[in-house]
Amino acid sequence: MKLLIRGGSISAGYGVIKSYVDIITEPLFNKGIEVINRSRYRETTFDGVDTFDEDVDSFRPDILLLHFGIDDAFQCVYRSEFQENLVQMIRLARIRFNPVVVLATSHILDNPHDMNAVNIYYRSLGIVASDLSCELIPVHNYWVSYLEENRIENKDLLLPDPRYPNESGHKVIAEAVLSGINNIFENGQ
């Protein structure tokens, strides 16, 4: 079984030695799931659509995790474009090889203006997941719970540029993603 992750900077592991994708690879491999990461720094959903054939279709994964949003928000991709790009990728995947499609949000930001912008994309992920019957992993909710439970501040999980998590932040994302993937299997998808 193959899980392919396609996204931007965060899933590409920008700024860290060990990303959340690296962290989830071994436990999923032990469950018989090969993890393929086709994410790249600063790529948006436009890039995801443009490179779909070589980055996704050529691998024909059983599970497709789309992890876009932060780069789209900060590169001024309109919400409507973001949603339409996700829809295009999901429809192409379903027509060509019909994987389980998973969408994931990311972390929270302390700057309220930045967080308001990012929330638009997180809501869009929820809308697309609901409309197209995809799985949604609300990483940002898990992130908030983690902060509260561990009594730490958001900055403790971020690089100096708060758009990107540090290695501790990637561990939190890995926990959320593994939990979401495990739930998919428990529900028999």
Short mmCIF file of N, CA and C in Angstrom, two decimals:
data_model
loop_
_atom_site.label_atom_id
_atom_site.label_comp_id
_atom_site.label_asym_id
_atom_site.label_seq_id
_atom_site.Cartn_x
_atom_site.Cartn_y
_atom_site.Cartn_z
N MET A 1 0.85 -1.17 0.00
CA MET A 1 0.00 0.00 0.00
C MET A 1 0.90 1.24 0.00
N LYS A 2 0.46 2.28 -0.73
CA LYS A 2 1.25 3.50 -0.84
C LYS A 2 0.45 4.71 -0.35
N LEU A 3 1.12 5.53 0.45
CA LEU A 3 0.60 6.83 0.86
C LEU A 3 1.48 7.88 0.21
N LEU A 4 0.88 8.74 -0.60
CA LEU A 4 1.63 9.81 -1.23
C LEU A 4 1.22 11.13 -0.60
N ILE A 5 2.21 11.91 -0.20
CA ILE A 5 1.95 13.23 0.39
C ILE A 5 2.39 14.28 -0.62
N ARG A 6 1.45 15.15 -0.97
CA ARG A 6 1.75 16.24 -1.91
C ARG A 6 1.37 17.55 -1.24
N GLY A 7 2.34 18.41 -1.08
CA GLY A 7 2.08 19.68 -0.44
C GLY A 7 3.20 20.65 -0.69
N GLY A 8 3.27 21.64 0.19
CA GLY A 8 4.25 22.69 0.05
C GLY A 8 5.37 22.58 1.07
N SER A 9 5.75 23.72 1.60
CA SER A 9 6.95 23.84 2.44
C SER A 9 6.94 22.96 3.68
N ILE A 10 5.81 22.90 4.37
CA ILE A 10 5.78 22.15 5.63
C ILE A 10 5.98 20.66 5.38
N SER A 11 5.21 20.09 4.47
CA SER A 11 5.39 18.66 4.21
C SER A 11 6.72 18.38 3.50
N ALA A 12 7.31 19.39 2.87
CA ALA A 12 8.65 19.23 2.27
C ALA A 12 9.74 19.26 3.34
N GLY A 13 9.39 19.69 4.56
CA GLY A 13 10.36 19.72 5.65
C GLY A 13 11.26 20.93 5.63
N TYR A 14 10.73 22.03 5.14
CA TYR A 14 11.54 23.24 5.06
C TYR A 14 12.05 23.64 6.45
N GLY A 15 13.36 23.88 6.54
CA GLY A 15 13.97 24.40 7.76
C GLY A 15 14.28 23.39 8.84
N VAL A 16 13.99 22.12 8.61
CA VAL A 16 14.26 21.10 9.63
C VAL A 16 15.04 19.94 9.03
N ILE A 17 15.69 19.19 9.88
CA ILE A 17 16.41 18.01 9.42
C ILE A 17 15.45 16.84 9.30
N LYS A 18 14.53 16.72 10.26
CA LYS A 18 13.60 15.60 10.27
C LYS A 18 12.17 16.15 10.29
N SER A 19 11.48 15.98 9.17
CA SER A 19 10.12 16.51 9.02
C SER A 19 9.09 15.50 9.54
N TYR A 20 7.85 15.95 9.58
CA TYR A 20 6.79 15.03 10.01
C TYR A 20 6.68 13.84 9.07
N VAL A 21 6.97 14.06 7.79
CA VAL A 21 6.92 12.94 6.83
C VAL A 21 7.98 11.91 7.19
N ASP A 22 9.18 12.37 7.53
CA ASP A 22 10.23 11.45 7.97
C ASP A 22 9.81 10.68 9.22
N ILE A 23 9.14 11.37 10.14
CA ILE A 23 8.74 10.76 11.40
C ILE A 23 7.69 9.68 11.20
N ILE A 24 6.74 9.91 10.29
CA ILE A 24 5.66 8.92 10.10
C ILE A 24 6.06 7.76 9.20
N THR A 25 7.17 7.90 8.50
CA THR A 25 7.56 6.87 7.52
C THR A 25 7.77 5.50 8.15
N GLU A 26 8.52 5.43 9.24
CA GLU A 26 8.82 4.12 9.84
C GLU A 26 7.59 3.46 10.45
N PRO A 27 6.80 4.15 11.29
CA PRO A 27 5.62 3.46 11.84
C PRO A 27 4.63 3.02 10.76
N LEU A 28 4.51 3.79 9.69
CA LEU A 28 3.60 3.37 8.62
C LEU A 28 4.20 2.23 7.81
N PHE A 29 5.51 2.25 7.60
CA PHE A 29 6.17 1.14 6.90
C PHE A 29 5.95 -0.16 7.67
N ASN A 30 6.01 -0.08 9.00
CA ASN A 30 5.78 -1.26 9.84
C ASN A 30 4.35 -1.79 9.71
N LYS A 31 3.44 -0.96 9.20
CA LYS A 31 2.06 -1.38 8.95
C LYS A 31 1.84 -1.74 7.48
N GLY A 32 2.92 -1.78 6.73
CA GLY A 32 2.83 -2.16 5.32
C GLY A 32 2.48 -1.00 4.39
N ILE A 33 2.74 0.22 4.83
CA ILE A 33 2.42 1.40 4.01
C ILE A 33 3.72 2.11 3.64
N GLU A 34 3.97 2.20 2.36
CA GLU A 34 5.12 2.95 1.86
C GLU A 34 4.73 4.42 1.76
N VAL A 35 5.57 5.30 2.29
CA VAL A 35 5.31 6.74 2.25
C VAL A 35 6.16 7.37 1.15
N ILE A 36 5.50 8.10 0.27
CA ILE A 36 6.16 8.81 -0.82
C ILE A 36 5.87 10.29 -0.62
N ASN A 37 6.91 11.10 -0.57
CA ASN A 37 6.72 12.54 -0.38
C ASN A 37 7.08 13.29 -1.66
N ARG A 38 6.10 13.97 -2.23
CA ARG A 38 6.32 14.74 -3.45
C ARG A 38 6.05 16.23 -3.20
N SER A 39 6.39 16.68 -2.03
CA SER A 39 6.17 18.07 -1.62
C SER A 39 7.43 18.88 -1.86
N ARG A 40 7.24 20.18 -2.11
CA ARG A 40 8.37 21.05 -2.35
C ARG A 40 8.15 22.41 -1.70
N TYR A 41 9.25 23.01 -1.34
CA TYR A 41 9.27 24.32 -0.70
C TYR A 41 8.54 25.35 -1.56
N ARG A 42 7.66 26.12 -0.89
CA ARG A 42 6.93 27.24 -1.46
C ARG A 42 5.97 26.86 -2.60
N GLU A 43 5.60 25.60 -2.69
CA GLU A 43 4.66 25.23 -3.74
C GLU A 43 3.24 25.39 -3.24
N THR A 44 2.38 25.79 -4.15
CA THR A 44 0.97 26.01 -3.85
C THR A 44 0.13 24.97 -4.57
N THR A 45 -1.17 25.07 -4.39
CA THR A 45 -2.07 24.16 -5.09
C THR A 45 -1.98 24.32 -6.60
N PHE A 46 -1.60 25.50 -7.09
CA PHE A 46 -1.38 25.64 -8.53
C PHE A 46 -0.28 24.70 -9.00
N ASP A 47 0.81 24.61 -8.21
CA ASP A 47 1.89 23.67 -8.54
C ASP A 47 1.39 22.23 -8.45
N GLY A 48 0.54 21.96 -7.46
CA GLY A 48 -0.01 20.62 -7.31
C GLY A 48 -0.80 20.19 -8.53
N VAL A 49 -1.58 21.10 -9.09
CA VAL A 49 -2.33 20.79 -10.31
C VAL A 49 -1.37 20.63 -11.50
N ASP A 50 -0.43 21.58 -11.62
CA ASP A 50 0.48 21.57 -12.77
C ASP A 50 1.37 20.33 -12.84
N THR A 51 1.73 19.79 -11.68
CA THR A 51 2.65 18.65 -11.66
C THR A 51 1.95 17.34 -11.27
N PHE A 52 0.63 17.34 -11.35
CA PHE A 52 -0.13 16.17 -10.90
C PHE A 52 0.32 14.89 -11.60
N ASP A 53 0.51 14.95 -12.91
CA ASP A 53 0.86 13.73 -13.65
C ASP A 53 2.15 13.10 -13.14
N GLU A 54 3.21 13.90 -12.98
CA GLU A 54 4.49 13.32 -12.56
C GLU A 54 4.59 13.13 -11.05
N ASP A 55 3.93 13.98 -10.26
CA ASP A 55 4.07 13.90 -8.81
C ASP A 55 3.08 12.96 -8.14
N VAL A 56 1.94 12.74 -8.75
CA VAL A 56 0.91 11.92 -8.11
C VAL A 56 0.50 10.75 -8.99
N ASP A 57 0.02 11.05 -10.19
CA ASP A 57 -0.54 10.00 -11.06
C ASP A 57 0.46 8.90 -11.36
N SER A 58 1.71 9.24 -11.55
CA SER A 58 2.70 8.22 -11.90
C SER A 58 2.92 7.21 -10.77
N PHE A 59 2.58 7.57 -9.54
CA PHE A 59 2.75 6.67 -8.40
C PHE A 59 1.47 5.89 -8.06
N ARG A 60 0.31 6.40 -8.48
CA ARG A 60 -0.98 5.76 -8.23
C ARG A 60 -1.12 5.28 -6.77
N PRO A 61 -1.06 6.22 -5.83
CA PRO A 61 -1.11 5.82 -4.42
C PRO A 61 -2.50 5.32 -4.00
N ASP A 62 -2.51 4.52 -2.95
CA ASP A 62 -3.77 4.06 -2.36
C ASP A 62 -4.38 5.14 -1.49
N ILE A 63 -3.51 5.96 -0.89
CA ILE A 63 -3.93 7.09 -0.06
C ILE A 63 -3.20 8.32 -0.57
N LEU A 64 -3.95 9.38 -0.81
CA LEU A 64 -3.37 10.65 -1.25
C LEU A 64 -3.63 11.69 -0.18
N LEU A 65 -2.56 12.19 0.43
CA LEU A 65 -2.66 13.24 1.44
C LEU A 65 -2.24 14.55 0.81
N LEU A 66 -3.18 15.49 0.69
CA LEU A 66 -2.89 16.82 0.17
C LEU A 66 -2.70 17.75 1.35
N HIS A 67 -1.50 18.34 1.44
CA HIS A 67 -1.18 19.19 2.58
C HIS A 67 -0.71 20.57 2.08
N PHE A 68 -1.67 21.32 1.62
CA PHE A 68 -1.44 22.68 1.14
C PHE A 68 -2.19 23.65 2.04
N GLY A 69 -1.85 24.93 1.96
CA GLY A 69 -2.60 25.96 2.68
C GLY A 69 -1.74 27.13 3.10
N ILE A 70 -0.68 26.87 3.84
CA ILE A 70 0.16 27.96 4.34
C ILE A 70 0.82 28.71 3.18
N ASP A 71 1.46 27.97 2.28
CA ASP A 71 2.09 28.64 1.13
C ASP A 71 1.05 29.35 0.27
N ASP A 72 -0.10 28.73 0.08
CA ASP A 72 -1.17 29.38 -0.69
C ASP A 72 -1.58 30.69 -0.03
N ALA A 73 -1.75 30.67 1.29
CA ALA A 73 -2.19 31.87 2.00
C ALA A 73 -1.18 33.00 1.87
N PHE A 74 0.09 32.68 1.98
CA PHE A 74 1.11 33.72 1.97
C PHE A 74 1.61 34.08 0.57
N GLN A 75 1.16 33.34 -0.43
CA GLN A 75 1.50 33.69 -1.81
C GLN A 75 0.27 34.23 -2.55
N CYS A 76 -0.71 34.62 -1.79
CA CYS A 76 -1.88 35.31 -2.32
C CYS A 76 -2.67 34.50 -3.35
N VAL A 77 -2.80 33.21 -3.12
CA VAL A 77 -3.71 32.40 -3.92
C VAL A 77 -5.11 32.65 -3.36
N TYR A 78 -6.03 33.07 -4.19
CA TYR A 78 -7.38 33.33 -3.73
C TYR A 78 -8.01 32.06 -3.18
N ARG A 79 -8.87 32.23 -2.19
CA ARG A 79 -9.55 31.08 -1.59
C ARG A 79 -10.28 30.27 -2.65
N SER A 80 -10.96 30.94 -3.55
CA SER A 80 -11.71 30.23 -4.59
C SER A 80 -10.77 29.42 -5.48
N GLU A 81 -9.59 29.97 -5.78
CA GLU A 81 -8.60 29.25 -6.57
C GLU A 81 -8.06 28.04 -5.80
N PHE A 82 -7.80 28.26 -4.53
CA PHE A 82 -7.32 27.19 -3.66
C PHE A 82 -8.30 26.02 -3.66
N GLN A 83 -9.57 26.33 -3.44
CA GLN A 83 -10.59 25.28 -3.42
C GLN A 83 -10.69 24.58 -4.77
N GLU A 84 -10.71 25.36 -5.84
CA GLU A 84 -10.83 24.76 -7.18
C GLU A 84 -9.62 23.89 -7.50
N ASN A 85 -8.43 24.32 -7.10
CA ASN A 85 -7.24 23.50 -7.34
C ASN A 85 -7.31 22.18 -6.58
N LEU A 86 -7.78 22.22 -5.34
CA LEU A 86 -7.95 20.98 -4.57
C LEU A 86 -8.96 20.07 -5.26
N VAL A 87 -10.07 20.65 -5.68
CA VAL A 87 -11.11 19.86 -6.37
C VAL A 87 -10.54 19.21 -7.62
N GLN A 88 -9.75 19.96 -8.39
CA GLN A 88 -9.16 19.39 -9.61
C GLN A 88 -8.26 18.20 -9.29
N MET A 89 -7.41 18.34 -8.27
CA MET A 89 -6.51 17.24 -7.92
C MET A 89 -7.30 16.02 -7.43
N ILE A 90 -8.31 16.26 -6.62
CA ILE A 90 -9.11 15.15 -6.09
C ILE A 90 -9.85 14.44 -7.22
N ARG A 91 -10.46 15.21 -8.11
CA ARG A 91 -11.20 14.60 -9.23
C ARG A 91 -10.26 13.81 -10.14
N LEU A 92 -9.11 14.36 -10.46
CA LEU A 92 -8.15 13.63 -11.28
C LEU A 92 -7.75 12.31 -10.61
N ALA A 93 -7.46 12.38 -9.32
CA ALA A 93 -7.06 11.17 -8.59
C ALA A 93 -8.18 10.14 -8.60
N ARG A 94 -9.39 10.57 -8.37
CA ARG A 94 -10.51 9.61 -8.31
C ARG A 94 -10.81 9.00 -9.67
N ILE A 95 -10.67 9.76 -10.72
CA ILE A 95 -10.91 9.23 -12.06
C ILE A 95 -9.83 8.23 -12.45
N ARG A 96 -8.60 8.55 -12.11
CA ARG A 96 -7.47 7.75 -12.60
C ARG A 96 -7.13 6.54 -11.75
N PHE A 97 -7.22 6.65 -10.40
CA PHE A 97 -6.82 5.51 -9.57
C PHE A 97 -7.58 5.40 -8.26
N ASN A 98 -8.50 6.29 -7.99
CA ASN A 98 -9.45 6.23 -6.88
C ASN A 98 -8.85 5.92 -5.50
N PRO A 99 -7.96 6.79 -5.02
CA PRO A 99 -7.40 6.58 -3.69
C PRO A 99 -8.33 7.10 -2.60
N VAL A 100 -8.01 6.77 -1.37
CA VAL A 100 -8.60 7.47 -0.24
C VAL A 100 -7.92 8.84 -0.23
N VAL A 101 -8.70 9.91 -0.22
CA VAL A 101 -8.12 11.25 -0.25
C VAL A 101 -8.23 11.88 1.13
N VAL A 102 -7.11 12.39 1.60
CA VAL A 102 -7.02 12.99 2.92
C VAL A 102 -6.51 14.43 2.74
N LEU A 103 -7.16 15.36 3.41
CA LEU A 103 -6.72 16.75 3.43
C LEU A 103 -6.27 17.06 4.85
N ALA A 104 -5.24 17.88 4.99
CA ALA A 104 -4.73 18.21 6.32
C ALA A 104 -4.51 19.71 6.44
N THR A 105 -4.86 20.24 7.59
CA THR A 105 -4.53 21.62 7.92
C THR A 105 -3.11 21.63 8.50
N SER A 106 -2.67 22.77 8.97
CA SER A 106 -1.34 22.87 9.59
C SER A 106 -1.47 23.50 10.97
N HIS A 107 -0.45 24.15 11.41
CA HIS A 107 -0.37 24.71 12.76
C HIS A 107 -1.11 26.05 12.86
N ILE A 108 -1.08 26.62 14.05
CA ILE A 108 -1.67 27.94 14.26
C ILE A 108 -0.56 28.99 14.25
N LEU A 109 -0.96 30.24 14.04
CA LEU A 109 -0.03 31.37 14.04
C LEU A 109 -0.47 32.34 15.12
N ASP A 110 0.51 32.96 15.77
CA ASP A 110 0.19 33.90 16.86
C ASP A 110 -0.31 35.25 16.37
N ASN A 111 0.18 35.71 15.24
CA ASN A 111 -0.28 36.98 14.70
C ASN A 111 -1.74 36.83 14.26
N PRO A 112 -2.66 37.59 14.88
CA PRO A 112 -4.09 37.39 14.57
C PRO A 112 -4.44 37.65 13.10
N HIS A 113 -3.75 38.57 12.45
CA HIS A 113 -4.04 38.83 11.04
C HIS A 113 -3.60 37.65 10.17
N ASP A 114 -2.42 37.11 10.47
CA ASP A 114 -1.95 35.94 9.74
C ASP A 114 -2.86 34.74 9.99
N MET A 115 -3.28 34.57 11.25
CA MET A 115 -4.14 33.44 11.57
C MET A 115 -5.50 33.58 10.90
N ASN A 116 -6.03 34.79 10.84
CA ASN A 116 -7.30 35.00 10.12
C ASN A 116 -7.16 34.60 8.66
N ALA A 117 -6.05 34.97 8.05
CA ALA A 117 -5.82 34.60 6.65
C ALA A 117 -5.73 33.08 6.50
N VAL A 118 -4.96 32.44 7.37
CA VAL A 118 -4.78 30.99 7.29
C VAL A 118 -6.10 30.26 7.57
N ASN A 119 -6.89 30.76 8.50
CA ASN A 119 -8.17 30.12 8.81
C ASN A 119 -9.08 30.03 7.60
N ILE A 120 -8.98 31.00 6.70
CA ILE A 120 -9.77 30.94 5.47
C ILE A 120 -9.44 29.66 4.70
N TYR A 121 -8.17 29.32 4.65
CA TYR A 121 -7.73 28.13 3.93
C TYR A 121 -8.09 26.86 4.69
N TYR A 122 -8.02 26.92 6.02
CA TYR A 122 -8.41 25.76 6.81
C TYR A 122 -9.92 25.49 6.65
N ARG A 123 -10.71 26.54 6.63
CA ARG A 123 -12.15 26.37 6.38
C ARG A 123 -12.39 25.81 4.99
N SER A 124 -11.63 26.29 4.03
CA SER A 124 -11.76 25.77 2.66
C SER A 124 -11.43 24.29 2.59
N LEU A 125 -10.42 23.86 3.32
CA LEU A 125 -10.11 22.43 3.37
C LEU A 125 -11.29 21.64 3.92
N GLY A 126 -11.92 22.18 4.96
CA GLY A 126 -13.09 21.52 5.54
C GLY A 126 -14.25 21.46 4.56
N ILE A 127 -14.46 22.53 3.82
CA ILE A 127 -15.55 22.56 2.83
C ILE A 127 -15.31 21.53 1.74
N VAL A 128 -14.10 21.51 1.20
CA VAL A 128 -13.78 20.56 0.13
C VAL A 128 -13.88 19.13 0.66
N ALA A 129 -13.37 18.88 1.85
CA ALA A 129 -13.46 17.54 2.43
C ALA A 129 -14.91 17.11 2.58
N SER A 130 -15.76 18.00 3.04
CA SER A 130 -17.17 17.68 3.21
C SER A 130 -17.87 17.49 1.87
N ASP A 131 -17.65 18.40 0.96
CA ASP A 131 -18.32 18.33 -0.34
C ASP A 131 -17.92 17.11 -1.15
N LEU A 132 -16.65 16.70 -1.05
CA LEU A 132 -16.15 15.61 -1.88
C LEU A 132 -15.89 14.32 -1.09
N SER A 133 -16.41 14.27 0.12
CA SER A 133 -16.29 13.06 0.96
C SER A 133 -14.83 12.61 1.12
N CYS A 134 -13.98 13.55 1.49
CA CYS A 134 -12.59 13.25 1.79
C CYS A 134 -12.42 13.20 3.31
N GLU A 135 -11.34 12.61 3.73
CA GLU A 135 -10.98 12.64 5.14
C GLU A 135 -10.30 13.97 5.42
N LEU A 136 -10.51 14.51 6.62
CA LEU A 136 -9.86 15.76 7.02
C LEU A 136 -9.11 15.52 8.32
N ILE A 137 -7.84 15.90 8.33
CA ILE A 137 -7.05 15.86 9.56
C ILE A 137 -6.86 17.30 10.01
N PRO A 138 -7.58 17.71 11.05
CA PRO A 138 -7.47 19.10 11.53
C PRO A 138 -6.26 19.27 12.44
N VAL A 139 -5.10 19.33 11.83
CA VAL A 139 -3.84 19.44 12.57
C VAL A 139 -3.87 20.63 13.52
N HIS A 140 -4.45 21.73 13.08
CA HIS A 140 -4.45 22.94 13.92
C HIS A 140 -5.19 22.72 15.24
N ASN A 141 -6.25 21.93 15.24
CA ASN A 141 -6.95 21.61 16.50
C ASN A 141 -6.08 20.75 17.41
N TYR A 142 -5.42 19.76 16.83
CA TYR A 142 -4.52 18.91 17.60
C TYR A 142 -3.39 19.76 18.18
N TRP A 143 -2.89 20.69 17.38
CA TRP A 143 -1.79 21.58 17.78
C TRP A 143 -2.18 22.40 19.01
N VAL A 144 -3.38 22.97 18.99
CA VAL A 144 -3.86 23.78 20.13
C VAL A 144 -3.95 22.91 21.38
N SER A 145 -4.50 21.72 21.23
CA SER A 145 -4.61 20.81 22.38
C SER A 145 -3.23 20.45 22.93
N TYR A 146 -2.30 20.24 22.03
CA TYR A 146 -0.93 19.90 22.45
C TYR A 146 -0.32 21.04 23.25
N LEU A 147 -0.51 22.26 22.78
CA LEU A 147 0.02 23.42 23.50
C LEU A 147 -0.57 23.50 24.91
N GLU A 148 -1.87 23.31 25.01
CA GLU A 148 -2.55 23.39 26.31
C GLU A 148 -2.11 22.26 27.24
N GLU A 149 -2.08 21.05 26.73
CA GLU A 149 -1.72 19.90 27.56
C GLU A 149 -0.28 19.97 28.06
N ASN A 150 0.60 20.50 27.24
CA ASN A 150 2.02 20.55 27.60
C ASN A 150 2.45 21.88 28.20
N ARG A 151 1.50 22.80 28.28
CA ARG A 151 1.74 24.13 28.87
C ARG A 151 2.96 24.81 28.25
N ILE A 152 2.96 24.82 26.94
CA ILE A 152 4.03 25.50 26.22
C ILE A 152 3.42 26.57 25.32
N GLU A 153 4.27 27.42 24.81
CA GLU A 153 3.81 28.47 23.91
C GLU A 153 4.00 28.04 22.47
N ASN A 154 3.22 28.64 21.59
CA ASN A 154 3.29 28.31 20.17
C ASN A 154 4.70 28.49 19.63
N LYS A 155 5.40 29.53 20.06
CA LYS A 155 6.75 29.80 19.56
C LYS A 155 7.71 28.65 19.85
N ASP A 156 7.40 27.83 20.85
CA ASP A 156 8.25 26.69 21.18
C ASP A 156 8.24 25.62 20.08
N LEU A 157 7.25 25.69 19.18
CA LEU A 157 7.11 24.68 18.13
C LEU A 157 7.39 25.24 16.74
N LEU A 158 7.87 26.49 16.70
CA LEU A 158 8.04 27.16 15.41
C LEU A 158 9.48 27.61 15.18
N LEU A 159 9.83 27.74 13.92
CA LEU A 159 11.08 28.36 13.53
C LEU A 159 10.95 29.87 13.72
N PRO A 160 12.03 30.63 13.58
CA PRO A 160 11.91 32.09 13.68
C PRO A 160 10.86 32.66 12.71
N ASP A 161 10.73 32.07 11.54
CA ASP A 161 9.65 32.43 10.62
C ASP A 161 8.46 31.55 11.03
N PRO A 162 7.43 32.13 11.66
CA PRO A 162 6.36 31.32 12.23
C PRO A 162 5.49 30.57 11.23
N ARG A 163 5.73 30.75 9.95
CA ARG A 163 5.00 29.96 8.96
C ARG A 163 5.45 28.51 8.96
N TYR A 164 6.60 28.27 9.59
CA TYR A 164 7.18 26.94 9.52
C TYR A 164 7.46 26.36 10.90
N PRO A 165 7.02 25.13 11.14
CA PRO A 165 7.29 24.48 12.42
C PRO A 165 8.75 24.05 12.52
N ASN A 166 9.25 24.01 13.76
CA ASN A 166 10.57 23.44 14.01
C ASN A 166 10.41 21.92 14.15
N GLU A 167 11.47 21.24 14.53
CA GLU A 167 11.38 19.77 14.62
C GLU A 167 10.38 19.32 15.68
N SER A 168 10.28 20.06 16.77
CA SER A 168 9.27 19.72 17.78
C SER A 168 7.87 19.90 17.21
N GLY A 169 7.69 20.93 16.41
CA GLY A 169 6.40 21.15 15.76
C GLY A 169 6.07 20.05 14.76
N HIS A 170 7.10 19.58 14.06
CA HIS A 170 6.89 18.48 13.12
C HIS A 170 6.48 17.20 13.86
N LYS A 171 6.99 17.01 15.06
CA LYS A 171 6.57 15.84 15.85
C LYS A 171 5.09 15.93 16.18
N VAL A 172 4.61 17.12 16.48
CA VAL A 172 3.18 17.31 16.76
C VAL A 172 2.35 17.02 15.51
N ILE A 173 2.79 17.54 14.38
CA ILE A 173 2.08 17.27 13.13
C ILE A 173 2.08 15.77 12.84
N ALA A 174 3.22 15.12 13.06
CA ALA A 174 3.31 13.67 12.82
C ALA A 174 2.30 12.92 13.68
N GLU A 175 2.16 13.30 14.95
CA GLU A 175 1.18 12.64 15.82
C GLU A 175 -0.23 12.81 15.27
N ALA A 176 -0.56 14.02 14.83
CA ALA A 176 -1.90 14.29 14.29
C ALA A 176 -2.15 13.49 13.02
N VAL A 177 -1.16 13.46 12.13
CA VAL A 177 -1.32 12.74 10.86
C VAL A 177 -1.42 11.24 11.11
N LEU A 178 -0.56 10.70 11.97
CA LEU A 178 -0.64 9.26 12.27
C LEU A 178 -1.99 8.90 12.87
N SER A 179 -2.47 9.74 13.76
CA SER A 179 -3.78 9.50 14.36
C SER A 179 -4.87 9.51 13.28
N GLY A 180 -4.80 10.47 12.37
CA GLY A 180 -5.78 10.54 11.29
C GLY A 180 -5.71 9.34 10.36
N ILE A 181 -4.51 8.92 9.99
CA ILE A 181 -4.35 7.75 9.12
C ILE A 181 -4.85 6.50 9.83
N ASN A 182 -4.53 6.35 11.11
CA ASN A 182 -5.01 5.20 11.87
C ASN A 182 -6.53 5.17 11.94
N ASN A 183 -7.16 6.34 12.09
CA ASN A 183 -8.63 6.40 12.11
C ASN A 183 -9.23 5.94 10.80
N ILE A 184 -8.57 6.26 9.69
CA ILE A 184 -9.06 5.81 8.38
C ILE A 184 -9.09 4.30 8.33
N PHE A 185 -8.02 3.65 8.81
CA PHE A 185 -7.97 2.20 8.78
C PHE A 185 -8.95 1.58 9.76
N GLU A 186 -9.13 2.19 10.91
CA GLU A 186 -10.09 1.68 11.88
C GLU A 186 -11.51 1.76 11.36
N ASN A 187 -11.79 2.75 10.53
CA ASN A 187 -13.13 2.90 9.96
C ASN A 187 -13.30 2.10 8.67
N GLY A 188 -12.29 1.30 8.33
CA GLY A 188 -12.42 0.38 7.23
C GLY A 188 -12.34 1.00 5.85
N GLN A 189 -11.68 2.14 5.71
CA GLN A 189 -11.57 2.76 4.39
C GLN A 189 -10.46 2.10 3.69
#
